[in-house]
Coordinates of C-alpha atoms and ligand atoms in Angstrom, one line a residue:
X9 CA 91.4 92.3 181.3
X10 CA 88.7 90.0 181.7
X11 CA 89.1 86.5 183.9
X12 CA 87.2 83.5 181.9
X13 CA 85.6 81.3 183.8
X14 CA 87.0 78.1 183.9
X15 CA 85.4 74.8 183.9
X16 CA 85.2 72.4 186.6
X17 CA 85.6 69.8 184.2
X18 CA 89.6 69.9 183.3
X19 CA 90.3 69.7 179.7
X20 CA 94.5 68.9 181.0
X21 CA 92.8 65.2 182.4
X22 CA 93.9 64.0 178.4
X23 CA 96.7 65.8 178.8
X24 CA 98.2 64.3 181.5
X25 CA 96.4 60.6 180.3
X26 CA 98.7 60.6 177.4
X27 CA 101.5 62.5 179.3
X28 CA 101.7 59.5 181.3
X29 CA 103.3 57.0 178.5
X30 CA 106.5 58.5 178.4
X31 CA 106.9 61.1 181.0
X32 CA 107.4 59.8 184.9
X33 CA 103.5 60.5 186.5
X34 CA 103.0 62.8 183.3
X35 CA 105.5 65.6 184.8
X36 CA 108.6 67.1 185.5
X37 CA 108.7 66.6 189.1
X38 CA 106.4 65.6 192.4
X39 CA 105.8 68.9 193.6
X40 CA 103.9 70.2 190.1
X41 CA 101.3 67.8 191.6
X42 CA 98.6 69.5 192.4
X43 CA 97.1 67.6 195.4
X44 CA 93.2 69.4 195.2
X45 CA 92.9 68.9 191.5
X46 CA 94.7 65.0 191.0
X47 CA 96.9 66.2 188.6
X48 CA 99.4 69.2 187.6
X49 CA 98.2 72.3 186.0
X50 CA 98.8 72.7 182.5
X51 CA 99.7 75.8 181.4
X52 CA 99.8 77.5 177.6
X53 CA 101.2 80.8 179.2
X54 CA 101.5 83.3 182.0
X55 CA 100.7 87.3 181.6
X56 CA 101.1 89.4 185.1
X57 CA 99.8 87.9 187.9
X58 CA 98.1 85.1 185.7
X59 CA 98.5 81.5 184.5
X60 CA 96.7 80.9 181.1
X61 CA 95.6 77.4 180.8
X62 CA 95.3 76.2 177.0
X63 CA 91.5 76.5 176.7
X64 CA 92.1 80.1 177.2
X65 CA 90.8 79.9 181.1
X66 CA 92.6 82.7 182.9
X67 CA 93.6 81.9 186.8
X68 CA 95.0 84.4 189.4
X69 CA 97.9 82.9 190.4
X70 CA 99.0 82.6 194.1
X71 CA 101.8 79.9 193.2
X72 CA 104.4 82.1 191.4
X73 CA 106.2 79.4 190.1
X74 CA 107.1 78.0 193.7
X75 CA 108.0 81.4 194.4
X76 CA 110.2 82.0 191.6
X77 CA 108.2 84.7 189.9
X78 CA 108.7 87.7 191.9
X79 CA 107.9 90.2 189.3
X80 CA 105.2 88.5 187.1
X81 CA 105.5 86.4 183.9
X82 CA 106.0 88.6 181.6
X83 CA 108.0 91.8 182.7
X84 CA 109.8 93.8 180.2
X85 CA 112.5 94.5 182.3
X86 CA 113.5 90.5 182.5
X87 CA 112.2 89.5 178.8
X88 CA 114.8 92.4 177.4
X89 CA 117.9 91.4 179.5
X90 CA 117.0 87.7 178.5
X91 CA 116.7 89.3 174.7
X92 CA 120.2 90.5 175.5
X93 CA 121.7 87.1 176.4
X94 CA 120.0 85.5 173.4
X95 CA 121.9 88.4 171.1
X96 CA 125.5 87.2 172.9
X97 CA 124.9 83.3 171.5
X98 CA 124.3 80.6 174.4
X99 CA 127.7 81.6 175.6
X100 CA 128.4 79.9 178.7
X101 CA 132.1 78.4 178.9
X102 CA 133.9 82.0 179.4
X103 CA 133.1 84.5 182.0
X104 CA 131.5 87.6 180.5
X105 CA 131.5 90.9 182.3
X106 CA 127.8 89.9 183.5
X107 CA 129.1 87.8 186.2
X108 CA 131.0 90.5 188.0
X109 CA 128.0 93.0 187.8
X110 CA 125.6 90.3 189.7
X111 CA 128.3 89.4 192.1
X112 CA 128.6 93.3 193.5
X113 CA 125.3 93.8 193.2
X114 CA 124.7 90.9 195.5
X115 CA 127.6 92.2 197.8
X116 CA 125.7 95.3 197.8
X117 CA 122.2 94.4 198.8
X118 CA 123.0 90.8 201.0
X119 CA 124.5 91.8 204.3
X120 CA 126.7 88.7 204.8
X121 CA 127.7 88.3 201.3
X122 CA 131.4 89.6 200.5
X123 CA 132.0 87.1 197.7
X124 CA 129.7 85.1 195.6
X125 CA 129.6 82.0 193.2
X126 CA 126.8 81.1 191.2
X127 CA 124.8 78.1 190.5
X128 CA 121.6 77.0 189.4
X129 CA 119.6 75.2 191.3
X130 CA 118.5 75.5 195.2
X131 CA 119.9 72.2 195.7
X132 CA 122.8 72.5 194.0
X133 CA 123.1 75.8 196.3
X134 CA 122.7 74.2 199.5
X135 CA 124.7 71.1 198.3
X136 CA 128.0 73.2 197.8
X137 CA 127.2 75.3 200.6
X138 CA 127.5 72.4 203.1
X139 CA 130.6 70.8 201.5
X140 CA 132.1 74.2 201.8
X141 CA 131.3 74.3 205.7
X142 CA 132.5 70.9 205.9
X143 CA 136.3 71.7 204.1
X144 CA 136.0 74.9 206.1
X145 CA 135.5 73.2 209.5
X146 CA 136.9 69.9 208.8
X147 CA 134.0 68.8 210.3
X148 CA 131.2 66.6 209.3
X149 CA 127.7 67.0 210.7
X150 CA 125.6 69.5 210.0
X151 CA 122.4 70.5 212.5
X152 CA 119.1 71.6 210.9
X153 CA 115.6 72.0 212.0
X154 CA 112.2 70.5 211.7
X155 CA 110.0 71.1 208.8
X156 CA 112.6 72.9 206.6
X157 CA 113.8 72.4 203.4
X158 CA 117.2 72.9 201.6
X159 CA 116.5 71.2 198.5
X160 CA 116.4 67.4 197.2
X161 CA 120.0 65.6 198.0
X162 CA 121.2 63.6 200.3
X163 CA 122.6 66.0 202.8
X164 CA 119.6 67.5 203.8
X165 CA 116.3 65.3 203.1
X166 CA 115.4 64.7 206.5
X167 CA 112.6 65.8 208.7
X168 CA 110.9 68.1 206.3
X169 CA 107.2 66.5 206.6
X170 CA 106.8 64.1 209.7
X171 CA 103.4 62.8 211.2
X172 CA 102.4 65.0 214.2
X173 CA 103.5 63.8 217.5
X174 CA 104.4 65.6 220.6
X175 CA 107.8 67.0 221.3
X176 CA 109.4 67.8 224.2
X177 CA 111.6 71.0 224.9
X178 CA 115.1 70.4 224.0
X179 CA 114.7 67.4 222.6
X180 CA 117.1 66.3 219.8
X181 CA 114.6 64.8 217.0
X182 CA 115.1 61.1 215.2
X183 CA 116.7 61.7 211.9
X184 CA 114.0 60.4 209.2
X185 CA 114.9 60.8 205.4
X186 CA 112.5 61.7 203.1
X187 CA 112.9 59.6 200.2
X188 CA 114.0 56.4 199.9
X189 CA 118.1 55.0 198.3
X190 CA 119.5 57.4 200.6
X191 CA 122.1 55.2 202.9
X192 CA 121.9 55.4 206.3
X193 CA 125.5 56.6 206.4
X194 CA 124.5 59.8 205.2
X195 CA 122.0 60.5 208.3
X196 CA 125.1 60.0 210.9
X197 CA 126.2 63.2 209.8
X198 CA 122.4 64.9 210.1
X199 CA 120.9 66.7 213.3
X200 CA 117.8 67.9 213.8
X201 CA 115.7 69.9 216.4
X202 CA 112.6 71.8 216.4
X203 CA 112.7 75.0 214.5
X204 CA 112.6 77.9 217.4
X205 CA 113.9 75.9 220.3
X206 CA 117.0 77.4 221.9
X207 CA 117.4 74.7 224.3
X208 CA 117.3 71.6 221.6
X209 CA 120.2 73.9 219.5
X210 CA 122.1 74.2 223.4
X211 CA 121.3 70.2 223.9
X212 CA 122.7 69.7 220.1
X213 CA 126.3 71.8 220.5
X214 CA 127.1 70.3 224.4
X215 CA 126.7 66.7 222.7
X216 CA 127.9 67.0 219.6
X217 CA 129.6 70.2 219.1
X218 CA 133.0 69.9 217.9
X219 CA 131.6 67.7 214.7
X220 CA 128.9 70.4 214.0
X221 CA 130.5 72.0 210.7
X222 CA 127.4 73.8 210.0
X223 CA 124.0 74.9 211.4
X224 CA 121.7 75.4 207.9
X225 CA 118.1 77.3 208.5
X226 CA 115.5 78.7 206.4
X227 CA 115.4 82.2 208.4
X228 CA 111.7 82.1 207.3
X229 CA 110.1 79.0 207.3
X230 CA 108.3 78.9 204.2
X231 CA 109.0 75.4 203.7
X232 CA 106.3 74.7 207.0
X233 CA 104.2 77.9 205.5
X234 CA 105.4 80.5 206.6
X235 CA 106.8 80.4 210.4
X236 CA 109.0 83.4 211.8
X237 CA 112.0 82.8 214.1
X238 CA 112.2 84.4 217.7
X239 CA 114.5 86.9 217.4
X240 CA 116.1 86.0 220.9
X241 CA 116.5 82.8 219.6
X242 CA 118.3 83.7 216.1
X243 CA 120.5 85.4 217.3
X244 CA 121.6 83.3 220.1
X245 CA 122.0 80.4 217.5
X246 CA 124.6 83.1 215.7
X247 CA 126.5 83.5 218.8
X248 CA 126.1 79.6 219.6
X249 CA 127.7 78.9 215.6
X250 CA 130.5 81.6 216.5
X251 CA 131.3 80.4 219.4
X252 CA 132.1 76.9 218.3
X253 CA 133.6 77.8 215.3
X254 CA 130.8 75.8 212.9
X255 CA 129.2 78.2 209.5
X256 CA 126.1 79.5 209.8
X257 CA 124.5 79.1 206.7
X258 CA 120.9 81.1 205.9
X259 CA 118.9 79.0 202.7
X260 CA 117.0 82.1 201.9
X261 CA 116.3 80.5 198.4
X262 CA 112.5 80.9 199.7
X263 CA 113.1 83.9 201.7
X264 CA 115.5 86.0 199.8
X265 CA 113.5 89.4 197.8
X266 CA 110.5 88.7 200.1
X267 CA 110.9 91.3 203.4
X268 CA 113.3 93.8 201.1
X269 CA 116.8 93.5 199.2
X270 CA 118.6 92.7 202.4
X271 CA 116.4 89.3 202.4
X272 CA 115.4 87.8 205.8
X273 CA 118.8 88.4 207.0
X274 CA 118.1 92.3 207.0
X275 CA 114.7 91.5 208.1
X276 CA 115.9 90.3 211.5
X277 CA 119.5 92.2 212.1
X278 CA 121.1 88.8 212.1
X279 CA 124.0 88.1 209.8
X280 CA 124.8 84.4 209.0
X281 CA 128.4 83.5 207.4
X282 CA 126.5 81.8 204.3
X283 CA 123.5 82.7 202.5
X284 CA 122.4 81.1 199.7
X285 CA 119.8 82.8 197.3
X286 CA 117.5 81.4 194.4
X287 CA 114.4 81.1 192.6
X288 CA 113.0 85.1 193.2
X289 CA 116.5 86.2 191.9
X290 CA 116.6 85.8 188.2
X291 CA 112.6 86.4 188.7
X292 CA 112.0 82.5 187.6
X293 CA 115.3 81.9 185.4
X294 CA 117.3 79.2 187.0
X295 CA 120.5 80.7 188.6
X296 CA 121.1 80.0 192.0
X297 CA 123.3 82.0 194.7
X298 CA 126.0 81.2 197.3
X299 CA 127.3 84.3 199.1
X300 CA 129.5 84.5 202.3
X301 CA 132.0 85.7 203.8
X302 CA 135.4 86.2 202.2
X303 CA 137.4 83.6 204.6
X304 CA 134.7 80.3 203.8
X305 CA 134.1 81.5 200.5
X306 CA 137.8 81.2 200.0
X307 CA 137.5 77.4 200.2
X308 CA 135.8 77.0 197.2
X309 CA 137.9 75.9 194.5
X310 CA 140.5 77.1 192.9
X311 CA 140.9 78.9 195.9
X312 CA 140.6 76.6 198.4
X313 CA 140.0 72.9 198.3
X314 CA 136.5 72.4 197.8
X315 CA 134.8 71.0 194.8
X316 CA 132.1 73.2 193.2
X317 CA 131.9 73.9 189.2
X318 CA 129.4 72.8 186.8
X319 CA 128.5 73.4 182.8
X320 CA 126.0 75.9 183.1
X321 CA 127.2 77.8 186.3
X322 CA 126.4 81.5 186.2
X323 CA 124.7 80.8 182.7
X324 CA 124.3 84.3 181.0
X325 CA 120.4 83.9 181.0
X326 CA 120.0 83.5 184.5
X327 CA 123.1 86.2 185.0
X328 CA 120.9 88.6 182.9
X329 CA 117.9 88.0 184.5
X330 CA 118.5 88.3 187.7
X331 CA 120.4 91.6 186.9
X332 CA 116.9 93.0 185.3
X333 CA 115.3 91.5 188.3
X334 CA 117.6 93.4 191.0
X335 CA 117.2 96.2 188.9
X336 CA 113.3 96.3 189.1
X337 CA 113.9 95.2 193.3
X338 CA 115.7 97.9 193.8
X339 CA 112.9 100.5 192.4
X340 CA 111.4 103.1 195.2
X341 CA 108.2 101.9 197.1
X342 CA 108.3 98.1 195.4
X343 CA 108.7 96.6 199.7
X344 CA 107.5 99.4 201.4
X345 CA 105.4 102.0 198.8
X346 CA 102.1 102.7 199.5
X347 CA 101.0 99.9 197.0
X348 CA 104.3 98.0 197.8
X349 CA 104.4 94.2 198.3
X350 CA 104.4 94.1 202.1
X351 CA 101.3 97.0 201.2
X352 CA 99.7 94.6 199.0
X353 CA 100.8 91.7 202.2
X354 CA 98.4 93.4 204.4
X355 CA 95.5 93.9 202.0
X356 CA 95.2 90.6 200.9
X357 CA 96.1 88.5 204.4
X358 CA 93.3 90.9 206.3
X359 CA 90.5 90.4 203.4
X360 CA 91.0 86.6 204.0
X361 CA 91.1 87.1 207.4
X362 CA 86.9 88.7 207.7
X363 CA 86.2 86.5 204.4
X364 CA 87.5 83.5 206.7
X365 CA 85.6 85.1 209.7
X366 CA 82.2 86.1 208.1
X367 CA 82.1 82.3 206.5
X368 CA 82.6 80.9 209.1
X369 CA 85.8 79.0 208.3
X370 CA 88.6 78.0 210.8
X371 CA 92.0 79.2 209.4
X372 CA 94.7 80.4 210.5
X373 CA 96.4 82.9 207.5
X374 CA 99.8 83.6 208.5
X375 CA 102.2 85.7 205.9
X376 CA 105.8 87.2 205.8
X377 CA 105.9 89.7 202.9
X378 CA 104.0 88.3 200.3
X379 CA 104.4 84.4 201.1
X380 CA 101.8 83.2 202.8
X381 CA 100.7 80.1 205.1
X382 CA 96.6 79.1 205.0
X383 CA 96.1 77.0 208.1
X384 CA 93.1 75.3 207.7
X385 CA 91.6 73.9 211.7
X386 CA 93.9 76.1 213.6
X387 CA 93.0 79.1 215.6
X388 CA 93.3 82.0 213.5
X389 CA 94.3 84.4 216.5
X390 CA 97.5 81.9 217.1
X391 CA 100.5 82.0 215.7
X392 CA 102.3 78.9 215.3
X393 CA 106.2 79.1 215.9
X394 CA 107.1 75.8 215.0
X395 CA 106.4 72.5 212.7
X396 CA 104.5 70.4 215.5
X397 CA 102.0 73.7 215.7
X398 CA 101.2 73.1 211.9
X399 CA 101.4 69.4 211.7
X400 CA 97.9 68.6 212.1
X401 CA 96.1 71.0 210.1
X402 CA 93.6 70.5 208.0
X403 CA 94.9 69.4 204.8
X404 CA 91.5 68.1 203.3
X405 CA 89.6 71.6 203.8
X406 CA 92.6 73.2 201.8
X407 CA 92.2 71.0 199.0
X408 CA 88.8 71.6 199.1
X409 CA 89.3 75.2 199.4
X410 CA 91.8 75.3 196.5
X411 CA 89.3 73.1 194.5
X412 CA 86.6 75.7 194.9
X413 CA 88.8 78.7 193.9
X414 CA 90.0 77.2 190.8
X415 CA 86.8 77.1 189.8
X416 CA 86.3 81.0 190.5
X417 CA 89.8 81.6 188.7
X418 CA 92.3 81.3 191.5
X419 CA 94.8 79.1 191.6
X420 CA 96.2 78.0 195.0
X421 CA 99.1 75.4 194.7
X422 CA 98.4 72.3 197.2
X423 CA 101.4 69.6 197.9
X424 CA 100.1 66.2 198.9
X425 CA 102.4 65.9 202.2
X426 CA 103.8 68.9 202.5
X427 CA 102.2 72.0 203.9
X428 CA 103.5 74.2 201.7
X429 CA 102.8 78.0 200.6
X430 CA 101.4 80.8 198.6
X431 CA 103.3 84.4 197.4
X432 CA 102.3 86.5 194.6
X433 CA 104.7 89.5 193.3
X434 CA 104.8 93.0 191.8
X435 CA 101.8 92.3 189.5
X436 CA 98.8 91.5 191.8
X437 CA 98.4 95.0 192.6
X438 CA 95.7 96.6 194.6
X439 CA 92.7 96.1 191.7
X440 CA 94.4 92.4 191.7
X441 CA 94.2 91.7 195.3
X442 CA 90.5 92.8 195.5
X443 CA 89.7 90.9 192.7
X444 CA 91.2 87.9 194.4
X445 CA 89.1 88.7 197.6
X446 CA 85.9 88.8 195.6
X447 CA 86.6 85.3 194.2
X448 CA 87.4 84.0 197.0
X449 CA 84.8 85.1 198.6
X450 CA 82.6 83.4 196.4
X451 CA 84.5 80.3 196.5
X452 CA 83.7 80.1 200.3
X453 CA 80.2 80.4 199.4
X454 CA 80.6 77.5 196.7
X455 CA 82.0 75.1 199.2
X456 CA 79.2 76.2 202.2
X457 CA 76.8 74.9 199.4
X458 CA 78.8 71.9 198.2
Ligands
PLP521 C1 114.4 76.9 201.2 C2 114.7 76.1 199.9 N1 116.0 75.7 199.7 C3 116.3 75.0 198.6 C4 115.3 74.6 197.7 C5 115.7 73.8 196.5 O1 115.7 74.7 195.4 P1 115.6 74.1 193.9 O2 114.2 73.6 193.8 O3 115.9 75.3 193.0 O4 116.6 73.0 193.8 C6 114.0 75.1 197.9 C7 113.0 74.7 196.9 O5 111.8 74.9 197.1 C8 113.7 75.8 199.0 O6 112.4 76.3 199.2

């Protein structure tokens, strides 16, 4: 398969001119922005481990459809179970037996999960999931951390992209939302600290403890890049939750499929009473999870008292998919196989390490799995634990960077204020990665010259 070069001149620029007219910005949503090229990339398909722009131009993709595409864009496992659904009719009012499969097959692979209900977005996901801790608790506030992200709604916009400033241990941050029309009312009921600061969370529960329904975490913080939790510190946030009787809920929407099938949660050893599980699940088909334990799931209407339902809940095509996807998950070797992702991790994050080192560019590439975090300014033999370590990096050099390997045939996704992050799946294998490197390489060169 050969990689055509694409042009540096964009032939999407009239796309997006005319696009403009009648769709908001010319797209679907902010984040398909693509802060290093001014505009979205416009796709005409994807094959494996690539995106296919409509002159034909074929880019190694390190954006995976925000981390949706786990298993490529075009695996046969997924296109036949989604061939499958088609053959049933849209059917989406009943239950078919489809629902029940996915549910113990989540029950089987998710540690905390002992039942499940589906829905299809993150947001929607993390949306229910705190309503849920809320009728569970009859509590109100909910406590999470700097520089994460649970989605777009009101209940969690806050704090996902501040300036840099300086923070002081244990301190309980100013709650800042992150868009505007979102009443103030709603950020009474909002705490946040600094992600891997025990003494902030301590600080949190002895002023406000008895309202805290919920403490809500990515477990991995790909939302920041990708920043691990202590381990000391996870867990004494679970005993922290369980001792004051508020739902510890994990948003591994990001996180889940990346370390294994046990998601972050197995990763770590630490069992939260919540999880909530999307895009790499149905491989890129939206279908969204919330798993838990029986007692708080059992809230959930008709069960309990709280509110979730919704048209297209557990659609079949997501169902389906995510059923293939599990299926090809759950293969021998596809985490930890000699040319398994956390294999293919490795290779790639140490060839950009001495590409990095040998150009003589500053970056720090940090990666759990194959999500990954390119620091631009910071010192690549630190690891940064927490959003304030990441803050000031050097956004301008990554556009530039991603700029550069577009025009070698890679395609690295940039946000304009957020850090964000990079992932591939199954299909950048070994010959892949390399190829990657090689390109890469040369884009460094490119941008030494430029
Ligand atoms: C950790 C996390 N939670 C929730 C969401 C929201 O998911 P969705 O975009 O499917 O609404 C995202 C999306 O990026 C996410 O990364």
């Amino acid at each position: 398969m050969t990689v055509v070069q694409p042009s540096r001149a964009d032939s999407a620029t009239a796309h997006f001119d005319a696009a403009r007219e009648v769709l908001v910005a010319g797209i679907s949503g902010t984040a398909r922005e693509n802060a290093a090229l001014g505009q979205a990339m416009l796709a005409a398909s994807g094959e494996g481990p690539y995106i296919v722009a409509p002159d034909g131009s074929r880019f190694l993709d390190y954006f995976t459809g925000f981390g949706s595409v786990i298993l490529g864009y075009d695996h046969a496992g997924v296109r036949a179970a989604i061939e499958q659904a088609l053959d049933m009719g849209i059917i989406h009012g009943p239950e078919t037996v489809y629902q029940e499969q996915l549910a113990r097959r989540i029950v089987n692979l998710v540690p905390s999960a002992e039942m499940v209900r589906f829905a299809n977005s993150g947001s929607e996901a993390t949306m229910a999931a705190i309503r849920l801790a809320r009728a569970h608790t009859q509590r109100a506030k909910i406590l999470k951390f700097e520089g994460h992200f649970h989605g777009i709604h009101e209940h969690v916009l806050y704090n996902t992209h501040p300036e840099p400033r300086t923070v002081t241990t244990g301190e309980i941050l100013e709650t800042s939302a992150d868009s505007a029309g979102i009443p103030a009312a709603f950020a009474d009921a909002v705490i946040v600290t600094p992600w891997n600061d025990l003494s902030a969370v301590q600080h949190a529960f002895e002023l406000y403890g008895p309202d805290i329904a919920a403490v809500i975490m990515e477990p991995i913080n790909y939302n920041a890049g990708a920043l691990l939790a202590d381990i000391g510190y996870l867990r004494a946030v679970r005993e922290i939750t369980r001792d004051h009787g508020s739902v510890l809920i994990f948003d591994e929407v990001l996180s889940g499929f990346r370390t294994g099938t046990d998601c972050a949660q197995g990763f770590y050893g630490v069992t939260p009473d919540v999880t909530l599980l999307g895009k790499a699940v149905a491989n890129g088909v939206p279908l969204a999870v919330i798993a838990g334990r029986r007692d708080v799931m059992s809230e959930l209407a008709p069960l309990g008292q709280s509110a979730h339902s919704g048209t297209y809940s557990g659609h079949i095509f997501g169902v389906k998919a995510a059923l293939a996807t599990l299926d090809a998950l759950e293969a021998p070797g596809v985490f930890d196989g000699e040319s398994g992702l956390l294999a293919m991790s490795e290779r790639l994050y140490s060839g950009l390490r001495d590409i990095f080192e040998h150009r003589d560019i500053r970056c720090r590439v940090q990666g759990v799995g194959p999500r990954f975090a390119l620091y631009f300014g910071l010192d690549p033999e630190v690891e940064p634990r927490a959003y304030q370590d990441i803050a000031g990096h050097d956004s301008d050099t990554l556009k530039q960077f991603a700029r550069a390997c577009y025009a070698r045939g890679v395609y690295f996704h940039v946000y304009e204020v957020v850090v964000g992050h990079h992932g591939f799946g199954t299909a950048h294998d070994a010959r892949i990665i390399d190829e990657t490197l090689d390109r890469v390489d040369a884009a460094c060169v490119d941008l030494a010259a430029d």
